[in-house]
């Protein structure tokens, strides 16, 4: 084809158009797959993989691993992990947890409360501290209906105690009398110094053998004079014993009876217990095991106890009375204003609870008050009747015309001479 041919310009234009088309389409088809498309995809997938160690760092810091265990020797640890490790390894945070785990709770020891003895303004509880060590028998904590209240703790066997010794001296108890006398003498010899005591033989008629004695010598001498004979009068002897030492504080009066009697005559055991509680006196009975049910019921609710003795009586076994009483303590506090009330007592590790009932004084005193009111009413009625009778018998003043014996008040006048008569002169 000659360049001068008229078709050459047309062919050159077509070639130029093809070259231009090829050069303009290359950037749109070849560049995106090679340069631009892989880069955004790589960035999108790499970002979550790079964020995973950051989320795992707090989990790795919780076990608080030592720096030596890290592969980089501790240099590669992040500042955040090192800062979080310092508070947990400080001594101030480790000591409290160690102290809590090393201090076990103190176990609570059950502490029996024998009974409650109520006086006019204070209450005395008798507690058994046999399970509490002597070093812990110093103070008592009392809570009345959940509120703390001051209280005193005092042993039963301590200075200021008063004792009435009742010994079965009947003819029926002649076989055990020597053992009873020996046990009573041993008890008073081991009593606290200055203990006031009396001796009452159990036989008709019941009477105090000696006046109150301070110290054991007079009581031991009185015990040696007792011989067996006569009939028992146990109820009267107990009534006489519980009324001794009225001046002694409630809970400090003690009656120790040595007897072979199965019961106190026809008296009910509950009645005897109620009378002793009303007097604030403890009852301890030493007797044969066959009468244990009766005497246990009579003594237990008075804060005392029944000590059985074998047959024949062994004197060393009777000495357990004194050792048992040494574990009895008195807890004294003000009587609550509102009764009934729940009282919790704590002595060392020992703890016990009791409910104080309403006082029985009002119930027992009501018949007396009613009788007194009836007597006063009857007396007033009799006095009114006497007054009415006296008024009816009083003489009334006379009525009607006055009689000859009447006396009139006024001035008497003498009548003058009659008209027409001469006066007669006085002679002489």
XYZ file of C-alpha atoms in Angstrom, residues 7 9 11 109-110 153 317 343 352 379 406 410:
12
model
C -6.837 4.547 2.110
C -4.999 7.725 6.405
C -5.794 2.596 8.134
C -18.904 -25.726 125.436
C -22.452 -26.446 126.672
C -19.671 -14.391 139.010
C -17.576 -41.589 147.999
C -31.146 -14.848 129.281
C -26.055 -21.549 128.243
C -65.097 -5.169 160.001
C -90.446 20.981 184.267
C -87.635 33.630 183.533
